[in-house]
Amino acid sequence: MDTGDVFDPNCPARVVLDRIGDKWSVLVLLGLAGGPMRFTRLRARMGGVTPKVLTQTLRAMESDGLVTREVFAEVPPRVEYTLTDLGHSLHGPVSVVAQWAEENVAEILRNREKSA
């Protein structure tokens, strides 16, 4: 099994870190953890993301194999997004980081105020 070295500037694993470090990708992972979701509902759940940015994020995550897009043959067409097994495997670590952020945001904001 190939592994990378994220300290090597030529390591492709850095692209993966970029995806994980992107706030919209993290919110998509957290939003889809409960199951399939339509674009509009996901966008409302995330709050503050433009349709263009969410579309770009979902396409990139689909390309990475983290999300699947299913189109239902209905009128109007219905599209749902779902985490893949790979996406679910990333959800665990990301949810721990999100929980840490929620628990420590007040202290971090106090520290920012002190240093400003």
PDB file of C-alpha atoms in Angstrom:
ATOM      1  CA  MET A   1       0.000   0.000   0.000  1.00  0.00           C
ATOM      2  CA  ASP A   2       1.385   3.384  -0.989  1.00  0.00           C
ATOM      3  CA  THR A   3       1.605   6.090   1.622  1.00  0.00           C
ATOM      4  CA  GLY A   4       2.734   9.654   1.307  1.00  0.00           C
ATOM      5  CA  ASP A   5       4.955  12.051   3.170  1.00  0.00           C
ATOM      6  CA  VAL A   6       3.069  15.309   3.683  1.00  0.00           C
ATOM      7  CA  PHE A   7       6.318  17.111   4.497  1.00  0.00           C
ATOM      8  CA  ASP A   8       7.574  16.422   0.977  1.00  0.00           C
ATOM      9  CA  PRO A   9       6.500  19.405  -1.170  1.00  0.00           C
ATOM     10  CA  ASN A  10       5.880  17.056  -4.118  1.00  0.00           C
ATOM     11  CA  CYS A  11       3.715  14.617  -2.172  1.00  0.00           C
ATOM     12  CA  PRO A  12       0.199  14.244  -3.619  1.00  0.00           C
ATOM     13  CA  ALA A  13      -1.135  13.702  -0.082  1.00  0.00           C
ATOM     14  CA  ARG A  14      -1.011  17.479   0.257  1.00  0.00           C
ATOM     15  CA  VAL A  15      -3.956  17.644  -2.136  1.00  0.00           C
ATOM     16  CA  VAL A  16      -5.892  15.464   0.295  1.00  0.00           C
ATOM     17  CA  LEU A  17      -4.992  17.808   3.159  1.00  0.00           C
ATOM     18  CA  ASP A  18      -6.231  20.724   1.071  1.00  0.00           C
ATOM     19  CA  ARG A  19      -9.590  18.963   0.678  1.00  0.00           C
ATOM     20  CA  ILE A  20      -9.814  18.167   4.396  1.00  0.00           C
ATOM     21  CA  GLY A  21      -8.763  21.709   5.312  1.00  0.00           C
ATOM     22  CA  ASP A  22     -11.429  23.323   3.139  1.00  0.00           C
ATOM     23  CA  LYS A  23     -14.274  24.531   5.361  1.00  0.00           C
ATOM     24  CA  TRP A  24     -16.956  23.762   2.789  1.00  0.00           C
ATOM     25  CA  SER A  25     -15.740  20.184   2.316  1.00  0.00           C
ATOM     26  CA  VAL A  26     -15.790  19.685   6.077  1.00  0.00           C
ATOM     27  CA  LEU A  27     -19.331  21.035   6.311  1.00  0.00           C
ATOM     28  CA  VAL A  28     -20.483  18.812   3.431  1.00  0.00           C
ATOM     29  CA  LEU A  29     -19.001  15.779   5.221  1.00  0.00           C
ATOM     30  CA  LEU A  30     -20.748  16.721   8.449  1.00  0.00           C
ATOM     31  CA  GLY A  31     -23.999  17.560   6.679  1.00  0.00           C
ATOM     32  CA  LEU A  32     -24.197  14.301   4.731  1.00  0.00           C
ATOM     33  CA  ALA A  33     -23.254  12.081   7.676  1.00  0.00           C
ATOM     34  CA  GLY A  34     -26.918  11.487   8.482  1.00  0.00           C
ATOM     35  CA  GLY A  35     -27.732  10.187   5.020  1.00  0.00           C
ATOM     36  CA  PRO A  36     -28.585  11.349   1.503  1.00  0.00           C
ATOM     37  CA  MET A  37     -29.500  14.984   1.037  1.00  0.00           C
ATOM     38  CA  ARG A  38     -30.678  17.174  -1.791  1.00  0.00           C
ATOM     39  CA  PHE A  39     -28.644  20.209  -2.856  1.00  0.00           C
ATOM     40  CA  THR A  40     -31.051  22.831  -1.493  1.00  0.00           C
ATOM     41  CA  ARG A  41     -31.384  21.153   1.881  1.00  0.00           C
ATOM     42  CA  LEU A  42     -27.614  20.683   2.163  1.00  0.00           C
ATOM     43  CA  ARG A  43     -27.037  24.337   1.265  1.00  0.00           C
ATOM     44  CA  ALA A  44     -29.551  25.465   3.895  1.00  0.00           C
ATOM     45  CA  ARG A  45     -27.959  23.159   6.479  1.00  0.00           C
ATOM     46  CA  MET A  46     -24.498  24.576   5.803  1.00  0.00           C
ATOM     47  CA  GLY A  47     -25.501  28.234   5.835  1.00  0.00           C
ATOM     48  CA  GLY A  48     -23.579  30.927   4.004  1.00  0.00           C
ATOM     49  CA  VAL A  49     -22.363  28.935   1.010  1.00  0.00           C
ATOM     50  CA  THR A  50     -23.244  30.169  -2.460  1.00  0.00           C
ATOM     51  CA  PRO A  51     -24.755  27.725  -4.955  1.00  0.00           C
ATOM     52  CA  LYS A  52     -21.663  28.063  -7.162  1.00  0.00           C
ATOM     53  CA  VAL A  53     -19.223  27.239  -4.358  1.00  0.00           C
ATOM     54  CA  LEU A  54     -21.335  24.323  -3.115  1.00  0.00           C
ATOM     55  CA  THR A  55     -21.549  22.940  -6.654  1.00  0.00           C
ATOM     56  CA  GLN A  56     -17.759  23.217  -7.047  1.00  0.00           C
ATOM     57  CA  THR A  57     -17.200  21.576  -3.653  1.00  0.00           C
ATOM     58  CA  LEU A  58     -19.578  18.700  -4.376  1.00  0.00           C
ATOM     59  CA  ARG A  59     -18.005  18.103  -7.804  1.00  0.00           C
ATOM     60  CA  ALA A  60     -14.512  18.053  -6.308  1.00  0.00           C
ATOM     61  CA  MET A  61     -15.594  15.703  -3.534  1.00  0.00           C
ATOM     62  CA  GLU A  62     -17.309  13.456  -6.071  1.00  0.00           C
ATOM     63  CA  SER A  63     -14.110  13.431  -8.138  1.00  0.00           C
ATOM     64  CA  ASP A  64     -12.154  12.472  -4.996  1.00  0.00           C
ATOM     65  CA  GLY A  65     -14.559   9.606  -4.306  1.00  0.00           C
ATOM     66  CA  LEU A  66     -15.937  11.095  -1.078  1.00  0.00           C
ATOM     67  CA  VAL A  67     -19.466  11.805  -2.326  1.00  0.00           C
ATOM     68  CA  THR A  68     -21.814  10.244  -4.853  1.00  0.00           C
ATOM     69  CA  ARG A  69     -24.439  12.094  -6.846  1.00  0.00           C
ATOM     70  CA  GLU A  70     -27.611  10.230  -7.770  1.00  0.00           C
ATOM     71  CA  VAL A  71     -30.102  11.609 -10.279  1.00  0.00           C
ATOM     72  CA  PHE A  72     -33.646  10.244 -10.086  1.00  0.00           C
ATOM     73  CA  ALA A  73     -35.703  10.093 -13.275  1.00  0.00           C
ATOM     74  CA  GLU A  74     -38.546  12.272 -12.064  1.00  0.00           C
ATOM     75  CA  VAL A  75     -40.111  15.497 -13.262  1.00  0.00           C
ATOM     76  CA  PRO A  76     -38.527  17.726 -12.148  1.00  0.00           C
ATOM     77  CA  PRO A  77     -35.359  15.648 -11.741  1.00  0.00           C
ATOM     78  CA  ARG A  78     -34.346  14.944  -8.162  1.00  0.00           C
ATOM     79  CA  VAL A  79     -30.654  14.797  -7.232  1.00  0.00           C
ATOM     80  CA  GLU A  80     -29.300  13.462  -3.948  1.00  0.00           C
ATOM     81  CA  TYR A  81     -25.787  13.479  -2.558  1.00  0.00           C
ATOM     82  CA  THR A  82     -24.463  10.735  -0.293  1.00  0.00           C
ATOM     83  CA  LEU A  83     -21.172  10.013   1.420  1.00  0.00           C
ATOM     84  CA  THR A  84     -19.263   7.064   0.001  1.00  0.00           C
ATOM     85  CA  ASP A  85     -17.521   4.543   2.252  1.00  0.00           C
ATOM     86  CA  LEU A  86     -14.386   6.650   1.860  1.00  0.00           C
ATOM     87  CA  GLY A  87     -16.344   9.758   2.843  1.00  0.00           C
ATOM     88  CA  HIS A  88     -17.740   7.987   5.898  1.00  0.00           C
ATOM     89  CA  SER A  89     -14.213   6.966   6.899  1.00  0.00           C
ATOM     90  CA  LEU A  90     -13.207  10.644   6.823  1.00  0.00           C
ATOM     91  CA  HIS A  91     -16.290  11.741   8.754  1.00  0.00           C
ATOM     92  CA  GLY A  92     -14.994  10.274  12.029  1.00  0.00           C
ATOM     93  CA  PRO A  93     -11.794  12.330  12.250  1.00  0.00           C
ATOM     94  CA  VAL A  94     -13.492  15.457  10.872  1.00  0.00           C
ATOM     95  CA  SER A  95     -16.324  15.246  13.399  1.00  0.00           C
ATOM     96  CA  VAL A  96     -13.767  15.061  16.230  1.00  0.00           C
ATOM     97  CA  VAL A  97     -12.099  18.230  14.924  1.00  0.00           C
ATOM     98  CA  ALA A  98     -15.499  19.948  14.577  1.00  0.00           C
ATOM     99  CA  GLN A  99     -16.398  19.013  18.150  1.00  0.00           C
ATOM    100  CA  TRP A 100     -13.044  20.342  19.367  1.00  0.00           C
ATOM    101  CA  ALA A 101     -13.709  23.613  17.498  1.00  0.00           C
ATOM    102  CA  GLU A 102     -17.144  23.985  19.086  1.00  0.00           C
ATOM    103  CA  GLU A 103     -15.767  23.271  22.566  1.00  0.00           C
ATOM    104  CA  ASN A 104     -12.812  25.663  22.260  1.00  0.00           C
ATOM    105  CA  VAL A 105     -14.143  28.536  20.154  1.00  0.00           C
ATOM    106  CA  ALA A 106     -14.747  30.813  23.155  1.00  0.00           C
ATOM    107  CA  GLU A 107     -11.164  30.449  24.401  1.00  0.00           C
ATOM    108  CA  ILE A 108      -9.721  30.983  20.938  1.00  0.00           C
ATOM    109  CA  LEU A 109     -11.810  34.134  20.448  1.00  0.00           C
ATOM    110  CA  ARG A 110     -10.666  35.447  23.865  1.00  0.00           C
ATOM    111  CA  ASN A 111      -7.053  34.842  22.865  1.00  0.00           C
ATOM    112  CA  ARG A 112      -7.573  36.692  19.588  1.00  0.00           C
ATOM    113  CA  GLU A 113      -9.027  39.665  21.436  1.00  0.00           C
ATOM    114  CA  LYS A 114      -6.026  39.729  23.791  1.00  0.00           C
ATOM    115  CA  SER A 115      -3.545  39.773  20.935  1.00  0.00           C
ATOM    116  CA  ALA A 116      -5.413  42.358  18.844  1.00  0.00           C
TER     117      ALA A 116
END
